[in-house]
Amino acid sequence: MKSMTRLERFEAAVRGEEVDRLPASVWLHFASEHLPGKKVAELHVEFAKAYGWDYLKVMNDYRYPLPGLSEVQRESDLQRFSPVGMTEQAFHEQLACLRELRAAVGPDMPLIETLFNPLQTLVRATGVNVAQLVFAHPQAGHNALDAITETLIEYIRQLQALGVNGIFYSINGAVEPAKGGLTDDQFAEFVTPYDLRILQAAEGMTRVAHVHGFHLRFDRVAHYPVEAFSWSHLNSAPALGEARKLTQAALMGGVNEVRIAHQAPSEVMSDIRKSVQDAGARKLLIGPGCTVPPDTPAKLLRVVGDAVRQIKV
């Protein structure tokens, strides 16, 4: 088979078509919230060049702006939320990053932007205790979540205009309640409706649902309208092969983000090979189950690229 471009390889893998080799990428946090978007883009470009990734999952470390607050402590604080514009620093700088990235890497590199679902966006902005405040005051909580959702939908419109290929949509709360996750009722009320609105707004893009955490309740999200699923399958059920029975979407995995920083190269290679054997080579993209530690040795990251060049598809 003739050699494919990065974009051809990525899109064919998502659709389940034949590929010349499996597409691979790894991502890590650059601790970049203090930097302007242009500098953040430069970090991504250097990282992509160093390892020759097939797709670029863009990190988004900027935090959602609070409405004149440093934290959210009471019901009235949740009621202050309303949709915010794209001139707010968090959005302005990340859009600048993506604009610079697209210019630097050209149209052939698939760009997958990171979004967090509304409840997690709120948690990242103000602390984990805000979730219980939302549950205790649902009317005010829905006001805040709705405002964040409308803002993220407008952000998706901006992404589409920039030619961003997809979103890596991080879903939190789908963990077993006994292991710290939400109850079924909480997930159904405060997560699913907002997730579906955002994913529907991103129709036409490659939507990757990243189901975050361990001890997952995958049944809560298996019906989501996405093109691919990502989760820490080497540390939490379902296994890749089992997930094939639960969804027709493509799967992303193979790299153990929990262990890679301390593995031997042969172990990294073995994880990837076993994942391909488990899932099959169609509708599969190689990547970590979540972000890898930023101090992961370069030689281990290079093994990921080596693996997909050695594995026959």
GROMACS .gro file of N, CA, C and O in nm, residues 251-304:
model
  216
  251LEU      N    1  -1.144   0.323   1.839
  251LEU     CA    2  -1.087   0.319   1.973
  251LEU      C    3  -0.947   0.378   1.970
  251LEU      O    4  -0.875   0.367   1.871
  252MET      N    5  -0.909   0.439   2.081
  252MET     CA    6  -0.778   0.501   2.094
  252MET      C    7  -0.711   0.445   2.218
  252MET      O    8  -0.770   0.444   2.327
  253GLY      N    9  -0.588   0.397   2.203
  253GLY     CA   10  -0.520   0.343   2.320
  253GLY      C   11  -0.390   0.274   2.283
  253GLY      O   12  -0.335   0.293   2.176
  254GLY      N   13  -0.341   0.193   2.375
  254GLY     CA   14  -0.218   0.119   2.354
  254GLY      C   15  -0.103   0.161   2.444
  254GLY      O   16  -0.010   0.084   2.467
  255VAL      N   17  -0.107   0.286   2.493
  255VAL     CA   18   0.002   0.338   2.574
  255VAL      C   19  -0.047   0.353   2.718
  255VAL      O   20  -0.149   0.418   2.743
  256ASN      N   21   0.024   0.295   2.811
  256ASN     CA   22  -0.015   0.298   2.952
  256ASN      C   23   0.041   0.423   3.018
  256ASN      O   24   0.158   0.428   3.059
  257GLU      N   25  -0.042   0.524   3.028
  257GLU     CA   26   0.003   0.653   3.082
  257GLU      C   27   0.042   0.645   3.229
  257GLU      O   28   0.120   0.728   3.278
  258VAL      N   29  -0.009   0.547   3.301
  258VAL     CA   30   0.024   0.532   3.443
  258VAL      C   31   0.166   0.479   3.462
  258VAL      O   32   0.237   0.518   3.553
  259ARG      N   33   0.209   0.392   3.370
  259ARG     CA   34   0.336   0.321   3.389
  259ARG      C   35   0.448   0.365   3.296
  259ARG      O   36   0.565   0.337   3.323
  260ILE      N   37   0.415   0.431   3.186
  260ILE     CA   38   0.516   0.451   3.081
  260ILE      C   39   0.643   0.520   3.129
  260ILE      O   40   0.753   0.484   3.086
  261ALA      N   41   0.632   0.613   3.220
  261ALA     CA   42   0.751   0.687   3.262
  261ALA      C   43   0.854   0.598   3.330
  261ALA      O   44   0.972   0.634   3.341
  262HIS      N   45   0.811   0.479   3.376
  262HIS     CA   46   0.902   0.390   3.449
  262HIS      C   47   0.914   0.253   3.381
  262HIS      O   48   0.966   0.160   3.441
  263GLN      N   49   0.868   0.243   3.257
  263GLN     CA   50   0.877   0.116   3.186
  263GLN      C   51   1.008   0.102   3.111
  263GLN      O   52   1.077   0.201   3.083
  264ALA      N   53   1.040  -0.021   3.076
  264ALA     CA   54   1.148  -0.047   2.981
  264ALA      C   55   1.091  -0.034   2.840
  264ALA      O   56   0.970  -0.050   2.819
  265PRO      N   57   1.174  -0.003   2.742
  265PRO     CA   58   1.123   0.009   2.605
  265PRO      C   59   1.046  -0.114   2.559
  265PRO      O   60   0.944  -0.103   2.491
  266SER      N   61   1.092  -0.233   2.596
  266SER     CA   62   1.023  -0.356   2.554
  266SER      C   63   0.883  -0.364   2.613
  266SER      O   64   0.792  -0.421   2.551
  267GLU      N   65   0.863  -0.308   2.732
  267GLU     CA   66   0.730  -0.310   2.794
  267GLU      C   67   0.635  -0.215   2.723
  267GLU      O   68   0.516  -0.246   2.706
  268VAL      N   69   0.685  -0.099   2.682
  268VAL     CA   70   0.603  -0.006   2.605
  268VAL      C   71   0.560  -0.072   2.474
  268VAL      O   72   0.442  -0.068   2.434
  269MET      N   73   0.656  -0.134   2.408
  269MET     CA   74   0.627  -0.204   2.282
  269MET      C   75   0.526  -0.316   2.304
  269MET      O   76   0.432  -0.335   2.225
  270SER      N   77   0.541  -0.390   2.413
  270SER     CA   78   0.451  -0.501   2.442
  270SER      C   79   0.308  -0.453   2.466
  270SER      O   80   0.212  -0.516   2.418
  271ASP      N   81   0.292  -0.344   2.539
  271ASP     CA   82   0.158  -0.289   2.563
  271ASP      C   83   0.088  -0.255   2.432
  271ASP      O   84  -0.031  -0.282   2.414
  272ILE      N   85   0.161  -0.195   2.341
  272ILE     CA   86   0.102  -0.155   2.213
  272ILE      C   87   0.066  -0.277   2.130
  272ILE      O   88  -0.044  -0.287   2.075
  273ARG      N   89   0.158  -0.374   2.123
  273ARG     CA   90   0.131  -0.495   2.045
  273ARG      C   91   0.009  -0.571   2.101
  273ARG      O   92  -0.077  -0.617   2.025
  274LYS      N   93   0.003  -0.585   2.232
  274LYS     CA   94  -0.110  -0.655   2.293
  274LYS      C   95  -0.241  -0.581   2.269
  274LYS      O   96  -0.346  -0.643   2.250
  275SER      N   97  -0.237  -0.449   2.270
  275SER     CA   98  -0.357  -0.370   2.245
  275SER      C   99  -0.407  -0.389   2.103
  275SER      O  100  -0.528  -0.400   2.079
  276VAL      N  101  -0.315  -0.395   2.009
  276VAL     CA  102  -0.353  -0.418   1.869
  276VAL      C  103  -0.412  -0.558   1.854
  276VAL      O  104  -0.513  -0.577   1.784
  277GLN      N  105  -0.354  -0.655   1.921
  277GLN     CA  106  -0.407  -0.791   1.916
  277GLN      C  107  -0.548  -0.796   1.976
  277GLN      O  108  -0.636  -0.866   1.925
  278ASP      N  109  -0.570  -0.722   2.082
  278ASP     CA  110  -0.698  -0.722   2.152
  278ASP      C  111  -0.807  -0.653   2.070
  278ASP      O  112  -0.918  -0.704   2.056
  279ALA      N  113  -0.773  -0.540   2.012
  279ALA     CA  114  -0.873  -0.458   1.943
  279ALA      C  115  -0.882  -0.485   1.795
  279ALA      O  116  -0.984  -0.455   1.731
  280GLY      N  117  -0.776  -0.541   1.735
  280GLY     CA  118  -0.768  -0.547   1.590
  280GLY      C  119  -0.716  -0.416   1.536
  280GLY      O  120  -0.722  -0.312   1.604
  281ALA      N  121  -0.666  -0.418   1.416
  281ALA     CA  122  -0.599  -0.300   1.361
  281ALA      C  123  -0.694  -0.201   1.296
  281ALA      O  124  -0.653  -0.088   1.268
  282ARG      N  125  -0.817  -0.240   1.269
  282ARG     CA  126  -0.912  -0.146   1.208
  282ARG      C  127  -0.977  -0.061   1.316
  282ARG      O  128  -1.003  -0.106   1.427
  283LYS      N  129  -1.006   0.064   1.279
  283LYS     CA  130  -1.068   0.159   1.372
  283LYS      C  131  -0.989   0.168   1.502
  283LYS      O  132  -1.044   0.166   1.612
  284LEU      N  133  -0.857   0.180   1.488
  284LEU     CA  134  -0.771   0.190   1.606
  284LEU      C  135  -0.668   0.299   1.585
  284LEU      O  136  -0.605   0.308   1.479
  285LEU      N  137  -0.653   0.386   1.685
  285LEU     CA  138  -0.550   0.488   1.687
  285LEU      C  139  -0.466   0.467   1.813
  285LEU      O  140  -0.521   0.444   1.921
  286ILE      N  141  -0.335   0.474   1.799
  286ILE     CA  142  -0.247   0.452   1.913
  286ILE      C  143  -0.228   0.584   1.989
  286ILE      O  144  -0.198   0.688   1.930
  287GLY      N  145  -0.245   0.575   2.120
  287GLY     CA  146  -0.227   0.692   2.206
  287GLY      C  147  -0.238   0.649   2.351
  287GLY      O  148  -0.273   0.533   2.381
  288PRO      N  149  -0.209   0.737   2.445
  288PRO     CA  150  -0.219   0.703   2.587
  288PRO      C  151  -0.364   0.709   2.636
  288PRO      O  152  -0.449   0.773   2.576
  289GLY      N  153  -0.388   0.640   2.748
  289GLY     CA  154  -0.522   0.643   2.806
  289GLY      C  155  -0.555   0.775   2.872
  289GLY      O  156  -0.671   0.802   2.903
  290CYS      N  157  -0.457   0.857   2.895
  290CYS     CA  158  -0.472   0.994   2.945
  290CYS      C  159  -0.335   1.059   2.925
  290CYS      O  160  -0.247   1.002   2.861
  291THR      N  161  -0.315   1.177   2.978
  291THR     CA  162  -0.186   1.244   2.959
  291THR      C  163  -0.074   1.166   3.026
  291THR      O  164  -0.090   1.113   3.136
  292VAL      N  165   0.041   1.159   2.960
  292VAL     CA  166   0.156   1.092   3.020
  292VAL      C  167   0.230   1.192   3.109
  292VAL      O  168   0.217   1.314   3.091
  293PRO      N  169   0.307   1.146   3.206
  293PRO     CA  170   0.383   1.238   3.291
  293PRO      C  171   0.478   1.322   3.206
  293PRO      O  172   0.539   1.272   3.111
  294PRO      N  173   0.493   1.449   3.239
  294PRO     CA  174   0.578   1.537   3.158
  294PRO      C  175   0.726   1.500   3.161
  294PRO      O  176   0.802   1.543   3.075
  295ASP      N  177   0.767   1.419   3.259
  295ASP     CA  178   0.907   1.378   3.265
  295ASP      C  179   0.930   1.240   3.205
  295ASP      O  180   1.033   1.177   3.228
  296THR      N  181   0.835   1.192   3.125
  296THR     CA  182   0.853   1.063   3.058
  296THR      C  183   0.976   1.068   2.968
  296THR      O  184   0.990   1.160   2.887
  297PRO      N  185   1.068   0.975   2.981
  297PRO     CA  186   1.192   0.979   2.902
  297PRO      C  187   1.165   0.978   2.752
  297PRO      O  188   1.076   0.908   2.702
  298ALA      N  189   1.242   1.057   2.679
  298ALA     CA  190   1.225   1.068   2.534
  298ALA      C  191   1.239   0.932   2.466
  298ALA      O  192   1.167   0.903   2.370
  299LYS      N  193   1.329   0.848   2.515
  299LYS     CA  194   1.351   0.719   2.449
  299LYS      C  195   1.225   0.632   2.454
  299LYS      O  196   1.201   0.551   2.364
  300LEU      N  197   1.144   0.650   2.559
  300LEU     CA  198   1.021   0.573   2.570
  300LEU      C  199   0.911   0.629   2.479
  300LEU      O  200   0.832   0.554   2.423
  301LEU      N  201   0.908   0.759   2.465
  301LEU     CA  202   0.812   0.819   2.371
  301LEU      C  203   0.844   0.776   2.228
  301LEU      O  204   0.753   0.752   2.148
  302ARG      N  205   0.972   0.766   2.197
  302ARG     CA  206   1.010   0.725   2.061
  302ARG      C  207   0.970   0.581   2.031
  302ARG      O  208   0.948   0.545   1.916
  303VAL      N  209   0.961   0.500   2.135
  303VAL     CA  210   0.919   0.361   2.114
  303VAL      C  211   0.778   0.357   2.054
  303VAL      O  212   0.748   0.267   1.973
  304VAL      N  213   0.692   0.452   2.091
  304VAL     CA  214   0.555   0.454   2.039
  304VAL      C  215   0.557   0.466   1.887
  304VAL      O  216   0.488   0.393   1.816
   0.00000   0.00000   0.00000
